Coordinates of C-alpha atoms in Angstrom, one line a residue:
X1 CA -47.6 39.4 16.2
X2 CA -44.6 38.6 14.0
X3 CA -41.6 37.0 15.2
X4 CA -38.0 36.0 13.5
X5 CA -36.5 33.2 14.6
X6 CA -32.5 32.6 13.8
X7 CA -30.5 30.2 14.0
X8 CA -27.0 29.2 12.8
X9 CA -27.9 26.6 10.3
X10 CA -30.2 26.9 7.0
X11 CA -30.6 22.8 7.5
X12 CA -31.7 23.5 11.0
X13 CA -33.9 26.7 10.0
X14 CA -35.5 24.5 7.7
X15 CA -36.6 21.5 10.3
X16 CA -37.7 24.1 12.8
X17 CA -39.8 25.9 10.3
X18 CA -41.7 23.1 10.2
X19 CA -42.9 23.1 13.7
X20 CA -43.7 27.0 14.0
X21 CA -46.8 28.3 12.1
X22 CA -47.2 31.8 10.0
X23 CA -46.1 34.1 12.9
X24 CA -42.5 32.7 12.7
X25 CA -39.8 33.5 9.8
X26 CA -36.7 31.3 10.9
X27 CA -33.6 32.1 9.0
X28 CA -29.9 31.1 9.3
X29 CA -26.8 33.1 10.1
X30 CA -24.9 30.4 8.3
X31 CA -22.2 30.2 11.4
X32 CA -20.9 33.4 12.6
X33 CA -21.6 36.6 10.9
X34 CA -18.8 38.2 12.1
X35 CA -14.9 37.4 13.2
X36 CA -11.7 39.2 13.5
X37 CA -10.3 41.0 10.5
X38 CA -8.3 38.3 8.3
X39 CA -5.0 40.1 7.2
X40 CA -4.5 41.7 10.6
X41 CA -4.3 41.1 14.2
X42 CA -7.1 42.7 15.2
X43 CA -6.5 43.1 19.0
X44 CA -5.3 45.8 20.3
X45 CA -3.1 45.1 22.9
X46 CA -2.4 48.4 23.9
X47 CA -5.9 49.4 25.0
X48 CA -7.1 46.3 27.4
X49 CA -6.7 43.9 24.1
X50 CA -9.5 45.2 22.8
X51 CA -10.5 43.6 19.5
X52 CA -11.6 44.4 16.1
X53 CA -14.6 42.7 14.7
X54 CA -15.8 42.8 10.9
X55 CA -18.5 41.3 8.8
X56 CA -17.0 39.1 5.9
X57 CA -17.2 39.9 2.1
X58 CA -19.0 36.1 1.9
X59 CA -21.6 36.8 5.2
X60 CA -22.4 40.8 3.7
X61 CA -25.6 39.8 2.0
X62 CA -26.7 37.2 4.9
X63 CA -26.6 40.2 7.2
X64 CA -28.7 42.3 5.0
X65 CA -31.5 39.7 4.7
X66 CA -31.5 40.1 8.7
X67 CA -31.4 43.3 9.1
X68 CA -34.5 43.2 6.5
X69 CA -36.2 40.9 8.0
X70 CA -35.8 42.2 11.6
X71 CA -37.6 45.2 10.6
X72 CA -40.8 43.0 9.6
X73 CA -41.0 41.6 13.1
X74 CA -42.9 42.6 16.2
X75 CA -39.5 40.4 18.0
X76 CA -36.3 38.8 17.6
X77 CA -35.9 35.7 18.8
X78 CA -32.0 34.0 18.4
X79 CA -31.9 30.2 18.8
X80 CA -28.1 29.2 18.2
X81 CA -26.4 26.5 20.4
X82 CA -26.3 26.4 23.8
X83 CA -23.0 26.7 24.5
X84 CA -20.1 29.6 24.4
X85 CA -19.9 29.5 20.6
X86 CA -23.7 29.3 20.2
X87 CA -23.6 32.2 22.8
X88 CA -21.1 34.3 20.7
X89 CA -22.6 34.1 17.2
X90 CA -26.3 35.3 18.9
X91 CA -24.0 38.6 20.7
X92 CA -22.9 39.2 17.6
X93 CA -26.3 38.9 15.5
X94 CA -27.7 41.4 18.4
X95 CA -24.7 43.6 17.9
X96 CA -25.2 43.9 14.3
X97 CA -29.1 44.2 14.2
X98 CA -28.9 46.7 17.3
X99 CA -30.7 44.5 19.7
X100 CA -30.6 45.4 23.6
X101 CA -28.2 42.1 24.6
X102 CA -30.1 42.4 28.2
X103 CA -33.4 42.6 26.9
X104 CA -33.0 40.4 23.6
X105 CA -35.0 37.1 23.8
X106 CA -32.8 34.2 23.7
X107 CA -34.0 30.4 23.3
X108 CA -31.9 27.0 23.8
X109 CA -32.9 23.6 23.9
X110 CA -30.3 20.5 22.9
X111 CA -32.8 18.3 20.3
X112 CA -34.8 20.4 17.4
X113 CA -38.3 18.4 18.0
X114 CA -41.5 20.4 18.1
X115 CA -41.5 19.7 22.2
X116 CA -38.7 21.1 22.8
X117 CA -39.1 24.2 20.5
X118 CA -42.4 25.1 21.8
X119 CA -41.0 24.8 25.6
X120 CA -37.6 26.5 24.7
X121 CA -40.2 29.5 23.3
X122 CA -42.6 29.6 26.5
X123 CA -40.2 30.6 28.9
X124 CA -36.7 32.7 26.6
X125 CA -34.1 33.9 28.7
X126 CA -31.0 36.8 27.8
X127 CA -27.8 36.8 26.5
X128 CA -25.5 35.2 28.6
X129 CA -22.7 37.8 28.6
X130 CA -20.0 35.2 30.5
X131 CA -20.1 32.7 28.1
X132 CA -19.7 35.5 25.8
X133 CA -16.8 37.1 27.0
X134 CA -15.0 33.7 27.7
X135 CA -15.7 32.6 24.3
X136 CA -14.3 36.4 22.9
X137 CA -11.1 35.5 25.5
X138 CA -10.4 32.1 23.5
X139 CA -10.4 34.2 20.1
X140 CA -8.3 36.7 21.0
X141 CA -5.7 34.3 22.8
X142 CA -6.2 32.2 19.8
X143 CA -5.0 35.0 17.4
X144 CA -2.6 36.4 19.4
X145 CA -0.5 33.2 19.2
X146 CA -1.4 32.6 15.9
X147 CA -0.5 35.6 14.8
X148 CA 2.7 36.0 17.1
X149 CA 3.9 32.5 16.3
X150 CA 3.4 32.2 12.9
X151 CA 5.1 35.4 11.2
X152 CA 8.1 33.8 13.8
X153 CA 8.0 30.4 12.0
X154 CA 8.2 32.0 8.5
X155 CA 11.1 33.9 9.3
X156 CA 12.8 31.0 11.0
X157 CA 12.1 27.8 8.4
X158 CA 9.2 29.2 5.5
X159 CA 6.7 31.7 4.7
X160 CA 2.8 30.6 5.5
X161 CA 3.0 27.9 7.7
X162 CA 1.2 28.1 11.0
X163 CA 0.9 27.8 14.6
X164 CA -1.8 27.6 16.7
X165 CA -2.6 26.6 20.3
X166 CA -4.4 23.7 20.2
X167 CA -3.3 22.6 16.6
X168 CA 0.3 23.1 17.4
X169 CA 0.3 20.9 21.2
X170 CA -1.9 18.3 19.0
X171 CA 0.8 18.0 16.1
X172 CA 3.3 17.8 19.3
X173 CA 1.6 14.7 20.4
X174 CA 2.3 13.2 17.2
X175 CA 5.8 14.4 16.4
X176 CA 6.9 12.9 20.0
X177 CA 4.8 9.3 19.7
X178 CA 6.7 9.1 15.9
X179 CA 10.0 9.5 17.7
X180 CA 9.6 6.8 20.5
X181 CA 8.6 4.7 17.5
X182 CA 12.2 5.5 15.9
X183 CA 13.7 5.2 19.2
X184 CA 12.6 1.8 19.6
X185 CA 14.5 -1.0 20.0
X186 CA 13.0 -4.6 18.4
X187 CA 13.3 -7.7 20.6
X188 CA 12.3 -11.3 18.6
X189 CA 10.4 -13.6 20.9
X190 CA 8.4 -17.0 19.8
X191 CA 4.9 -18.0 21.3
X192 CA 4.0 -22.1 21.2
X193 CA 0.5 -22.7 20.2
X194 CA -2.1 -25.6 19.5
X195 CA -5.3 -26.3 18.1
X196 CA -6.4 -29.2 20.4
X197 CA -10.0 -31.0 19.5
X198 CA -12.3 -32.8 22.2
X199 CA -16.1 -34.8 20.9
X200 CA -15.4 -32.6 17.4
X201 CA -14.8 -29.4 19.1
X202 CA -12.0 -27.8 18.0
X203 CA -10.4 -25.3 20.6
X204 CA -7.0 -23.5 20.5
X205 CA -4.6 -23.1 23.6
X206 CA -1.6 -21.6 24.4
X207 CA 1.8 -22.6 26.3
X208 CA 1.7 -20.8 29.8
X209 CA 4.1 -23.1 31.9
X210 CA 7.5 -25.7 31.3
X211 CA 8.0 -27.7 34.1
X212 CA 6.0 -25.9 36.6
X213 CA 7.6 -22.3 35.5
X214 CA 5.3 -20.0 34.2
X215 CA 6.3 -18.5 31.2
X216 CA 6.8 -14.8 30.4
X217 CA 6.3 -12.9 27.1
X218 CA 9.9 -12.8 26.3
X219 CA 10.9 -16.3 28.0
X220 CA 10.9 -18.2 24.5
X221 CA 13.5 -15.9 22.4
X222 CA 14.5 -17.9 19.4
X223 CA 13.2 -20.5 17.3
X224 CA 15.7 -22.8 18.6
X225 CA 14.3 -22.8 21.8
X226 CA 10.7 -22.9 20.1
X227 CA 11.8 -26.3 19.0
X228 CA 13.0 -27.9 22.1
X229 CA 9.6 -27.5 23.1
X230 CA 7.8 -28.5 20.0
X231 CA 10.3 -31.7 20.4
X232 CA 9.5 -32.2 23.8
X233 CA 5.1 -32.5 23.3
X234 CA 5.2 -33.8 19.6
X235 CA 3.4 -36.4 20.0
X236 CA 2.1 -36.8 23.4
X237 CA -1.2 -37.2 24.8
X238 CA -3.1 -33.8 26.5
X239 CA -5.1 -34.7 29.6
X240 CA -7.5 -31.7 31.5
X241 CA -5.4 -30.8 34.3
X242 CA -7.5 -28.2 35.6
X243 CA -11.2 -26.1 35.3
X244 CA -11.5 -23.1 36.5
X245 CA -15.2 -21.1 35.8
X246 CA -16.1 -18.5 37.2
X247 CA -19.5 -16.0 36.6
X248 CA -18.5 -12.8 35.6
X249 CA -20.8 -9.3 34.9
X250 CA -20.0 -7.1 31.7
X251 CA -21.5 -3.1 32.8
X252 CA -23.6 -1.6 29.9
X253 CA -22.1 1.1 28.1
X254 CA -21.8 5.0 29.5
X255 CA -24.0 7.3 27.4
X256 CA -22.3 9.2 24.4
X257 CA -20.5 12.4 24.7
X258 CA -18.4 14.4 21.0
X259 CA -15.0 12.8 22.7
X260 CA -16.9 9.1 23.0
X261 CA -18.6 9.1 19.8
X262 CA -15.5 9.9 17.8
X263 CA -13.9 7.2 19.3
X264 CA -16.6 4.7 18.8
X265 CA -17.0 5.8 15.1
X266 CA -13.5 5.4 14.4
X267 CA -12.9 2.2 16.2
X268 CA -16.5 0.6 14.9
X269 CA -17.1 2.6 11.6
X270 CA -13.9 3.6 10.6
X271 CA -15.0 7.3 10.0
X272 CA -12.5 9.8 10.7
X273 CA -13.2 12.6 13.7
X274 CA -14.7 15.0 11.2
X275 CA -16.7 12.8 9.2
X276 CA -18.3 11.8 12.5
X277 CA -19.2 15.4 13.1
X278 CA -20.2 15.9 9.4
X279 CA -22.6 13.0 9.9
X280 CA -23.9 13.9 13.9
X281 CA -24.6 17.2 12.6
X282 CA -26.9 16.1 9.7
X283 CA -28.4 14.1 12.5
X284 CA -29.2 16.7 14.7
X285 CA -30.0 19.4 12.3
X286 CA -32.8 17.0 11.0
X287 CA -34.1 16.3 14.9
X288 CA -33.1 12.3 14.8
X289 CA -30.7 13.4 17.6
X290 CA -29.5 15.9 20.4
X291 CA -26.9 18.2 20.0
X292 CA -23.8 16.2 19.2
X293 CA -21.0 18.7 21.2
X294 CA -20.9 18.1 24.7
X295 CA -19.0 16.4 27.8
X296 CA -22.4 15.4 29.7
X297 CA -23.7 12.2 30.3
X298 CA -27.1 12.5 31.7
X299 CA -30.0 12.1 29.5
X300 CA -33.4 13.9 30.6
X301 CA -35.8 12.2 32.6
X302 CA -38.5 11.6 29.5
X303 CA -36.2 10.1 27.1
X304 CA -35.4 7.7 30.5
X305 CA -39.0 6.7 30.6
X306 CA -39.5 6.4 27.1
X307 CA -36.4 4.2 26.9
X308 CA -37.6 1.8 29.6
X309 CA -41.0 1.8 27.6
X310 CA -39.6 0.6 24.8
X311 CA -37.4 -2.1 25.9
X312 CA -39.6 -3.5 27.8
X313 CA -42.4 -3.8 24.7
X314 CA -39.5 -4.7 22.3
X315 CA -37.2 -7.2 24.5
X316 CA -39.6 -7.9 27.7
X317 CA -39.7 -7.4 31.3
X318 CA -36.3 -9.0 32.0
X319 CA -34.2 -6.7 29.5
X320 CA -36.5 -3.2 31.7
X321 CA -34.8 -3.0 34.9
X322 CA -35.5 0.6 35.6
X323 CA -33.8 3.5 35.1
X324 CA -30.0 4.2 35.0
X325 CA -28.7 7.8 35.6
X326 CA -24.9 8.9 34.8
X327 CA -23.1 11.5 36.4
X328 CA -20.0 13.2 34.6
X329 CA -16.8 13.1 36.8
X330 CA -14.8 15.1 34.6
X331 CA -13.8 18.8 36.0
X332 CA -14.9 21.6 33.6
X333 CA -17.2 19.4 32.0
X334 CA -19.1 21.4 29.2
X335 CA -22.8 20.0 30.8
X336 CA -24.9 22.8 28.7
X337 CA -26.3 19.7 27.0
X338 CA -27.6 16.2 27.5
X339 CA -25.5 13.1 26.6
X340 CA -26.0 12.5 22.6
X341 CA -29.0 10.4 22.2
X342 CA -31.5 10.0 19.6
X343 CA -34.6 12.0 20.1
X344 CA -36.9 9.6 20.1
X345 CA -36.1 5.8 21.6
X346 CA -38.5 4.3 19.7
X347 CA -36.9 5.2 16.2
X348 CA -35.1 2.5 15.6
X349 CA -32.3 1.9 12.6
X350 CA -35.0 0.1 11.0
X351 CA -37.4 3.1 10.8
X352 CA -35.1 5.3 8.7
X353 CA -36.0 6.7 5.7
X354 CA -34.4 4.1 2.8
X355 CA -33.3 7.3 1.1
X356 CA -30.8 8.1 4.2
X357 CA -27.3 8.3 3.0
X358 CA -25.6 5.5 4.2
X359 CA -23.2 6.6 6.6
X360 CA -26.0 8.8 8.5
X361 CA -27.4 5.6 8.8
X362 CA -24.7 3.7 10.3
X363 CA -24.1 6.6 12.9
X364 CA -27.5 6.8 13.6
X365 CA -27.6 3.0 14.7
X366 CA -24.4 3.2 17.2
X367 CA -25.7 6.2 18.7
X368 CA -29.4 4.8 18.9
X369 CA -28.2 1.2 20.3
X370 CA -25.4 2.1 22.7
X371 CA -28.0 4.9 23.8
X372 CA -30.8 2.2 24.5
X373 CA -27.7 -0.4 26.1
X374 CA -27.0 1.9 29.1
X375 CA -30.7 1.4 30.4
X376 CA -30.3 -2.2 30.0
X377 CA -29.4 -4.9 32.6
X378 CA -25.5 -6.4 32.8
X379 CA -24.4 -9.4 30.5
X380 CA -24.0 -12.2 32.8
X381 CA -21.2 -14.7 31.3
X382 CA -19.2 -17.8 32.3
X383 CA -15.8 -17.3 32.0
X384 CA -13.7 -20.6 31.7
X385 CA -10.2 -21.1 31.6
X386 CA -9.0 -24.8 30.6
X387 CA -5.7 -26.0 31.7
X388 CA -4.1 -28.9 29.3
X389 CA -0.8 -30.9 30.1
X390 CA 1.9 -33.2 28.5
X391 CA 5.0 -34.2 29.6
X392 CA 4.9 -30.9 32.2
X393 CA 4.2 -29.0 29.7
X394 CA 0.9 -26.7 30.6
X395 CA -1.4 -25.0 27.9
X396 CA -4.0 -23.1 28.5
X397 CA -7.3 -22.1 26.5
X398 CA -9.9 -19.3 27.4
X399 CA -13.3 -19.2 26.4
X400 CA -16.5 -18.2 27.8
X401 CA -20.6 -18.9 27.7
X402 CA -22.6 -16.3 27.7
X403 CA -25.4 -16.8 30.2
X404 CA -27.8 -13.8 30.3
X405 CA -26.8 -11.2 27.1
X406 CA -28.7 -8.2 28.8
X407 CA -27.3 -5.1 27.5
X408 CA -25.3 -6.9 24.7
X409 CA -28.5 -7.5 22.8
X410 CA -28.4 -4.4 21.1
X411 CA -25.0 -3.4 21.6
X412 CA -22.6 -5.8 20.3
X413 CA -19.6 -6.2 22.2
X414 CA -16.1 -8.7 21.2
X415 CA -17.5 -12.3 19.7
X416 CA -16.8 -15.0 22.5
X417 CA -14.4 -17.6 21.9
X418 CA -16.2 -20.8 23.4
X419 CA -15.0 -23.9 24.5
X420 CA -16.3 -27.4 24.7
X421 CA -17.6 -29.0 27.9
X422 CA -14.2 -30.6 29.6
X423 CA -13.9 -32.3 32.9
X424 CA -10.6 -32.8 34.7
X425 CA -8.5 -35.9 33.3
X426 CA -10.6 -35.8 30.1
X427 CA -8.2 -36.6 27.5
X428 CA -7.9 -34.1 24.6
X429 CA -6.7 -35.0 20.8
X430 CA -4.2 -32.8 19.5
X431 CA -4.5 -31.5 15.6
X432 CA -1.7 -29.5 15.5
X433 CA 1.3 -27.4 17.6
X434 CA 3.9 -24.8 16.1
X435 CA 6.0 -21.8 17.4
X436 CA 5.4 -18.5 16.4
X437 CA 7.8 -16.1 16.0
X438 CA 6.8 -12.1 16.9
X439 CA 8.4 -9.1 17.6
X440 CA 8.0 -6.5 20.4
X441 CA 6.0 -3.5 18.6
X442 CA 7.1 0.2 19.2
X443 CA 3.7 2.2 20.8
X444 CA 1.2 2.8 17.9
X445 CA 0.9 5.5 16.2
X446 CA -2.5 7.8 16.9
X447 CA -5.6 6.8 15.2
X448 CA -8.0 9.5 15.2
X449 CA -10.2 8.1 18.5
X450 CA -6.9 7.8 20.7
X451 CA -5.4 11.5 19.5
X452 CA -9.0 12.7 20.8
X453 CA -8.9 10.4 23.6
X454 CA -5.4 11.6 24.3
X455 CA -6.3 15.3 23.6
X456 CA -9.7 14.9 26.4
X457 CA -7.1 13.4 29.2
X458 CA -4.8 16.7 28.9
X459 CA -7.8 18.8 28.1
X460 CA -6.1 20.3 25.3
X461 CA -9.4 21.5 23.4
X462 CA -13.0 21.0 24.1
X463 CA -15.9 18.6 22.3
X464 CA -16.3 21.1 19.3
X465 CA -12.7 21.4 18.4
X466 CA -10.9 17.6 18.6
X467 CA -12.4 17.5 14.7
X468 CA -11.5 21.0 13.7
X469 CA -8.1 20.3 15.3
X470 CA -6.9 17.1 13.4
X471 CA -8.5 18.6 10.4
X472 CA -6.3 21.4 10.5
X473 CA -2.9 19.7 11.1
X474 CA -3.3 17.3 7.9
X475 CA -4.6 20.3 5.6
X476 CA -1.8 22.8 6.8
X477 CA 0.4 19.1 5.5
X478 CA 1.9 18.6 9.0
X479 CA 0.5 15.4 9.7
X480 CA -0.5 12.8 6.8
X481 CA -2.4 9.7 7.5
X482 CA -0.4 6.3 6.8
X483 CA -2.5 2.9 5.1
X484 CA -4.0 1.7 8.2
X485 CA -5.7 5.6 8.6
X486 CA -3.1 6.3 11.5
X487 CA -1.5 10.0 11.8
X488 CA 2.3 10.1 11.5
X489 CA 4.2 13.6 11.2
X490 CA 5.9 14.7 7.8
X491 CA 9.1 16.8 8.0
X492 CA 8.4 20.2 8.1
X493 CA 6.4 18.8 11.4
X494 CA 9.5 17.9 13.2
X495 CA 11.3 21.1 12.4
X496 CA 8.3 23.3 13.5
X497 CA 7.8 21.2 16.9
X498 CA 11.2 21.6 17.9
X499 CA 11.2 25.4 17.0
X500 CA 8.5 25.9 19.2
X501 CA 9.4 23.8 21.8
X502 CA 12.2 26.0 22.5
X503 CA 11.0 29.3 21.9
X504 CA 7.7 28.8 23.0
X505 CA 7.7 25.8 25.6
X506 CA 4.8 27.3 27.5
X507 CA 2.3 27.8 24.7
X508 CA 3.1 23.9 23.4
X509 CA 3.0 22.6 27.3
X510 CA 0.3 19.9 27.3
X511 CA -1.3 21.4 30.0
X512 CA -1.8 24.7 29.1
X513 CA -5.0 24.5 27.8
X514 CA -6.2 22.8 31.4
X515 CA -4.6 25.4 32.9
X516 CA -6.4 28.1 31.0
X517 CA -9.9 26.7 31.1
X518 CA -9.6 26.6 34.9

């Protein structure tokens, strides 16, 4: 018996192939094979907003090569993504190749590894027409205010710019952070520091108290005032007024989900939202990893007990201390899907190809070792907190040990300042003491990891389209990014934002989007 296989990706055709004998052709849709007509609305919104769909001048010949092949084959099987866009590219592949959408067999799984295939093909389910039709509901509300907002924005400021509903509450965010930043007012205020020394360990410490008040941020507002200090413990002789210790217990990691690994691979990697997804999808599409779009956290009950194999042949018994589940807590989670983890938890970093391109490779490690930290044990550290005087002048240095590194042996956390071993009247040497003058900073502009972080709280948007999103904004030139890779809005932004705003207030609301996925 002969079978097709499709999927949406050629890359991912390509891996699977490799798992499925002679029986199988697997091809690729190359993404969806159909959409709404491109110079027209589309909907009809006289007749239940019915809409319009058409095959693509670039996806004609890609249909053909289906249809061709479907007629080869005993059955049809269509493998895209689990989730409402996976859902809605396999309608329309049925629609096209006049497959029975209640009858057609229909395979998922969330890692492309010859398991998971073989399991996903034992038992297919159907078409799941819900996730269709709420998937068809998003692209029809998504063109109707596209395409009722933007003709309004070319007739009020210029021809082709654009409006969308996620892209234009996004650019919102960022037109409204800008202007606090304008709005904000500058206060100078001065900070007294030291580096103090005790057996040849140097340490440094900060001013916290003059004459048994405790200093505030603002407190010390000039250099002046800096000075009277810096007068009053030039000098003098330090002496340990106080140790305080106390054990504290750094929690492992949560797993990945698209919103988390964005904001790791910024923050860590310095890759941009859609080079993250460029990268996770390579990942996946090659079976290193699960599929990267999702808002779970639980990982299956194999990888679990692989994981715990492996850390405890690789670390030892004391770094295994049995299996840690995570439950999601967010409402409307999109839980089709596992948390992203690699495939296997015995592939480590190390075991990649040397011909990997580099930044695969570097994703691949921080979702590979914060995966394997979450089923380790808590850090166990000493936190110490060393209180120095001088003519009742109190300064204070923070450091800690760290007793027991548990998860923090793969997953590198914040380097610990540490201190040297102090006792209460110890004297300390002073090497040197200076003010420092700062000034109060206006809130920062986004970075791409707190724009998505800031888009998941409002849940404006879901895991597939925080990349898409930002992507569009700084190609449409709304947004721009500044030296330090932060997103600020050019001028046409602020005019469009304000246009909508009052004309459209509801559709820019930030919780509109909640509001319709509930």
């Amino acid at each position: 018996m002969k079978r097709l296989l499709i999927v949406e990706s050629p890359t991912k055709a390509k891996t699977i192939a490799k798992f499925l004998g002679k029986d199988y052709i697997v091809l690729s849709s190359f993404g969806h094979i159909r959409d709404l007509p491109k110079k027209e609305m589309g909907v009809d919104t006289e007749k239940n907003f019915e809409p319009t769909y058409v095959v693509p001048d670039d996806k004609k010949a890609r249909v053909n090569e289906l249809k061709k092949a479907a007629k080869q084959v005993d059955e049809v099987y269509l493998a895209t993504d689990e989730d409402r866009e996976g859902e809605a590219i396999a309608w329309h592949i049925a629609e096209i190749l006049g497959l029975d959408p209640k009858t057609t067999k229909r395979i998922a799984f969330h890692e492309i590894t010859k398991h998971a295939i073989e399991k996903a093909l034992e038992s297919p389910g159907v078409l799941k027409m819900h996730l269709v039709d709420a998937q068809q509901t998003r692209r029809i509300l998504d063109r109707l205010v596209g395409y009722e907002l933007s003709p309004f924005l070319w007739k009020k400021v210029k021809f082709g710019l654009s409006a969308g509903r996620v892209q234009s509450v996004a650019m919102r965010l960022i037109v409204e952070r800008e202007r606090e930043r304008q709005a904000f007012k500058q206060d100078e205020y001065w900070t007294v520091e030291g580096e103090f020394a005790k057996e040849k360990q140097n340490f440094e410490a900060k001013l916290i108290e003059v004459k048994g008040k405790k200093l505030k941020k603002l407190d010390i507002k000039s250099k002046e005032e800096a000075d009277v200090i810096l007068a009053a413990v030039k000098e003098t002789e330090f002496t340990v007024h106080e140790v305080a210790k106390k054990q504290a217990t750094r929690k492992p990691p949560t797993p990945l989900k698209t919103s988390t690994l964005q904001q790791e691979a910024n923050n860590k990697l310095g890759f941009s939202a859609k080079q993250t997804m460029t990268l996770a999808q390579k990942l996946y599409e090659t079976g290193r990893i699960t599929y990267m779009r999702t808002d779970s956290l639980s990982l299956s009950e194999k990888f679990l007990g692989e994981a715990q194999t492996f850390i405890k042949a690789t670390y030892g018994d004391e770094y295994a201390k049995g299996v840690v589940v995570y439950k999601t807590n967010k409402k409307g989670a999109q839980e089709a899907h596992e948390a992203i983890r690699p495939t296997d938890a015995a592939l480590t970093p190390d075991d990649l190809p040397g011909s990997i391109d580099a930044g695969v490779k570097k994703l691949y490690t921080l979702i590979w070792s914060r995966t394997i930290a979450t089923q380790m044990p808590p850090a166990k550290l000493e936190r110490t907190a060393v209180d120095i005087t001088a003519n009742n002048h109190t300064f204070r240095a923070n450091g800690s040990i760290i007793v027991f590194d548990g998860f923090m042996k793969v997953y590198k956390s914040a380097k610990e300042k540490l201190l040297p071993e102090v006792a209460k009247g110890d004297k300390i040497n002073t090497i040197t003491i200076e003010g420092k003058q700062h000034f109060t900073e206006p809130p920062a502009r986004y970075s791409d990891a707190t724009l998505v972080k800031v888009l998941e709280e409002h849940e404006i948007g879901r895991p597939s389209t925080y990349a898409p999103t930002i992507n569009t904004i700084i190609n449409r030139e709304y947004v721009d990014r500044d030296d330090n890779k932060k997103l600020f809005p050019l001028d046409i932004a602020l005019i469009v934002n304000d246009i909508l705003v009052e004309h459209f207030s509801d559709i820019v609301d930030y919780e509109f989007t909640a509001r319709l996925e509930k």
